[in-house]
PDB file of C-alpha atoms in Angstrom:
ATOM      1  CA  HIS Y   1       0.000   0.000   0.000  1.00  0.00           C
ATOM      2  CA  HIS Y   2       3.078   2.224   0.163  1.00  0.00           C
ATOM      3  CA  MET Y   3       5.598   2.473  -2.634  1.00  0.00           C
ATOM      4  CA  LEU Y   4       8.441   1.716  -0.231  1.00  0.00           C
ATOM      5  CA  PRO Y   5      10.309  -1.599  -0.147  1.00  0.00           C
ATOM      6  CA  PHE Y   6      10.016  -4.371   2.373  1.00  0.00           C
ATOM      7  CA  HIS Y   7      12.412  -7.243   2.920  1.00  0.00           C
ATOM      8  CA  GLY Y   8      12.496 -10.390   4.975  1.00  0.00           C
ATOM      9  CA  LYS Y   9      12.254 -14.174   4.961  1.00  0.00           C
ATOM     10  CA  ALA Y  10       9.886 -16.625   3.336  1.00  0.00           C
ATOM     11  CA  HIS Y  11       9.223 -19.973   5.011  1.00  0.00           C
ATOM     12  CA  VAL Y  12       7.710 -22.466   2.577  1.00  0.00           C
ATOM     13  CA  ALA Y  13       6.531 -26.022   3.234  1.00  0.00           C
ATOM     14  CA  TYR Y  14       4.494 -28.494   1.243  1.00  0.00           C
ATOM     15  CA  ILE Y  15       3.367 -32.088   1.604  1.00  0.00           C
ATOM     16  CA  PRO Y  16       4.238 -33.862  -1.658  1.00  0.00           C
ATOM     17  CA  ASN Y  17       1.654 -35.851  -3.508  1.00  0.00           C
ATOM     18  CA  GLY Y  18       4.140 -37.622  -5.764  1.00  0.00           C
ATOM     19  CA  LYS Y  19       5.925 -34.609  -7.267  1.00  0.00           C
ATOM     20  CA  VAL Y  20       8.943 -33.100  -5.454  1.00  0.00           C
ATOM     21  CA  ILE Y  21      10.975 -30.032  -6.449  1.00  0.00           C
ATOM     22  CA  GLY Y  22      14.359 -28.811  -5.258  1.00  0.00           C
ATOM     23  CA  LEU Y  23      14.974 -25.998  -2.807  1.00  0.00           C
ATOM     24  CA  SER Y  24      16.317 -23.691  -5.503  1.00  0.00           C
ATOM     25  CA  LYS Y  25      13.013 -23.936  -7.400  1.00  0.00           C
ATOM     26  CA  ILE Y  26      11.089 -22.835  -4.308  1.00  0.00           C
ATOM     27  CA  GLY Y  27      13.422 -19.856  -3.954  1.00  0.00           C
ATOM     28  CA  ARG Y  28      12.870 -18.979  -7.613  1.00  0.00           C
ATOM     29  CA  ILE Y  29       9.096 -19.071  -7.206  1.00  0.00           C
ATOM     30  CA  VAL Y  30       9.281 -16.709  -4.230  1.00  0.00           C
ATOM     31  CA  GLU Y  31      11.677 -14.429  -6.124  1.00  0.00           C
ATOM     32  CA  LEU Y  32       9.443 -14.413  -9.213  1.00  0.00           C
ATOM     33  CA  PHE Y  33       6.545 -12.916  -7.285  1.00  0.00           C
ATOM     34  CA  ALA Y  34       8.677 -10.749  -4.962  1.00  0.00           C
ATOM     35  CA  ARG Y  35      10.262  -8.815  -7.853  1.00  0.00           C
ATOM     36  CA  ARG Y  36       6.904  -7.276  -8.782  1.00  0.00           C
ATOM     37  CA  LEU Y  37       5.440  -4.135  -7.245  1.00  0.00           C
ATOM     38  CA  GLN Y  38       3.807  -6.021  -4.436  1.00  0.00           C
ATOM     39  CA  VAL Y  39       2.195  -6.050  -1.007  1.00  0.00           C
ATOM     40  CA  GLN Y  40       3.219  -8.728   1.473  1.00  0.00           C
ATOM     41  CA  GLU Y  41      -0.244 -10.231   1.870  1.00  0.00           C
ATOM     42  CA  ARG Y  42      -0.662 -10.792  -1.869  1.00  0.00           C
ATOM     43  CA  LEU Y  43       2.885 -12.150  -2.187  1.00  0.00           C
ATOM     44  CA  THR Y  44       2.194 -14.766   0.495  1.00  0.00           C
ATOM     45  CA  HIS Y  45      -0.985 -15.981  -1.203  1.00  0.00           C
ATOM     46  CA  GLN Y  46       0.515 -15.937  -4.714  1.00  0.00           C
ATOM     47  CA  VAL Y  47       3.422 -18.166  -3.683  1.00  0.00           C
ATOM     48  CA  ALA Y  48       1.087 -20.645  -1.941  1.00  0.00           C
ATOM     49  CA  LYS Y  49      -1.347 -20.706  -4.855  1.00  0.00           C
ATOM     50  CA  ALA Y  50       1.430 -21.190  -7.439  1.00  0.00           C
ATOM     51  CA  LEU Y  51       2.848 -24.166  -5.522  1.00  0.00           C
ATOM     52  CA  MET Y  52      -0.612 -25.670  -5.112  1.00  0.00           C
ATOM     53  CA  GLU Y  53      -1.391 -25.317  -8.832  1.00  0.00           C
ATOM     54  CA  GLN Y  54       1.968 -26.543 -10.152  1.00  0.00           C
ATOM     55  CA  LEU Y  55       2.725 -29.403  -7.735  1.00  0.00           C
ATOM     56  CA  GLN Y  56      -0.805 -30.404  -6.692  1.00  0.00           C
ATOM     57  CA  PRO Y  57       0.485 -31.349  -3.225  1.00  0.00           C
ATOM     58  CA  LYS Y  58      -1.606 -32.460  -0.285  1.00  0.00           C
ATOM     59  CA  GLY Y  59      -0.951 -29.115   1.409  1.00  0.00           C
ATOM     60  CA  VAL Y  60       1.076 -25.905   1.256  1.00  0.00           C
ATOM     61  CA  ALA Y  61       2.127 -23.456   3.964  1.00  0.00           C
ATOM     62  CA  VAL Y  62       3.824 -20.109   3.312  1.00  0.00           C
ATOM     63  CA  VAL Y  63       4.853 -17.755   6.114  1.00  0.00           C
ATOM     64  CA  ILE Y  64       6.551 -14.478   5.232  1.00  0.00           C
ATOM     65  CA  GLU Y  65       8.189 -12.245   7.851  1.00  0.00           C
ATOM     66  CA  CYS Y  66       9.231  -8.773   6.704  1.00  0.00           C
ATOM     67  CA  THR Y  67      10.342  -5.381   7.885  1.00  0.00           C
ATOM     68  CA  HIS Y  68       8.720  -2.535   5.991  1.00  0.00           C
ATOM     69  CA  MET Y  69      10.467   0.713   5.180  1.00  0.00           C
ATOM     70  CA  CYS Y  70       7.174   2.564   5.646  1.00  0.00           C
ATOM     71  CA  MET Y  71       7.217   1.558   9.321  1.00  0.00           C
ATOM     72  CA  SER Y  72      10.826   2.555   9.906  1.00  0.00           C
ATOM     73  CA  MET Y  73      10.854   5.809   7.912  1.00  0.00           C
ATOM     74  CA  ARG Y  74       7.319   7.158   8.267  1.00  0.00           C
ATOM     75  CA  GLY Y  75       4.472   7.129  10.734  1.00  0.00           C
ATOM     76  CA  VAL Y  76       5.239   4.970  13.779  1.00  0.00           C
ATOM     77  CA  ARG Y  77       9.033   4.926  13.104  1.00  0.00           C
ATOM     78  CA  GLN Y  78       9.641   1.466  14.509  1.00  0.00           C
ATOM     79  CA  PRO Y  79      12.729   0.095  12.777  1.00  0.00           C
ATOM     80  CA  GLY Y  80      13.004  -3.674  12.899  1.00  0.00           C
ATOM     81  CA  ALA Y  81       9.293  -4.274  13.531  1.00  0.00           C
ATOM     82  CA  LEU Y  82       8.259  -7.514  11.822  1.00  0.00           C
ATOM     83  CA  THR Y  83       5.046  -8.111   9.943  1.00  0.00           C
ATOM     84  CA  THR Y  84       4.087 -11.764   9.480  1.00  0.00           C
ATOM     85  CA  THR Y  85       1.633 -13.113   6.913  1.00  0.00           C
ATOM     86  CA  ARG Y  86       0.539 -16.725   6.442  1.00  0.00           C
ATOM     87  CA  ALA Y  87      -1.193 -18.746   3.750  1.00  0.00           C
ATOM     88  CA  MET Y  88      -2.233 -22.332   4.444  1.00  0.00           C
ATOM     89  CA  LEU Y  89      -3.831 -24.449   1.732  1.00  0.00           C
ATOM     90  CA  GLY Y  90      -5.067 -28.040   1.589  1.00  0.00           C
ATOM     91  CA  ALA Y  91      -4.034 -30.304   4.468  1.00  0.00           C
ATOM     92  CA  MET Y  92      -1.961 -27.511   6.013  1.00  0.00           C
ATOM     93  CA  ARG Y  93      -5.156 -25.501   6.463  1.00  0.00           C
ATOM     94  CA  ASP Y  94      -7.592 -28.313   7.219  1.00  0.00           C
ATOM     95  CA  ASP Y  95      -5.595 -30.513   9.605  1.00  0.00           C
ATOM     96  CA  PRO Y  96      -4.078 -28.794  12.672  1.00  0.00           C
ATOM     97  CA  LEU Y  97      -1.912 -31.864  13.374  1.00  0.00           C
ATOM     98  CA  VAL Y  98      -0.132 -31.409  10.033  1.00  0.00           C
ATOM     99  CA  ARG Y  99       0.861 -27.822  10.733  1.00  0.00           C
TER     100      ARG Y  99
END
C-alpha cells in the first residue's frame, strides 16, 4: 500500500503428492513474485497458490516475515518491527496436526 520496499524471509513447506521439487526452485518461485510491485499479503498468497497449482500437493504453507520501510521511515518509526503473513492451503489448512 506504500511504494516503499520491504524485505524479509519466506518460510515455505508443502506435503508432496508424488511430485517433489528442489529448494532452488522454491526460492525462484518466491523471487518471481517478490520482484513485482507487491504487497506482502498478496505475495504470500501468490506463492502458496502457485505451488498448489503446479505441484498439486496435499498441502502448502507459506509464512513471510518482513520489515517494511514505511514503518521505519514514516508514521510509527519502529525500525526492525516484523510483519508476518501466512497462507495455508489443503491439508496444512484443514488438519491442525499437520501444521
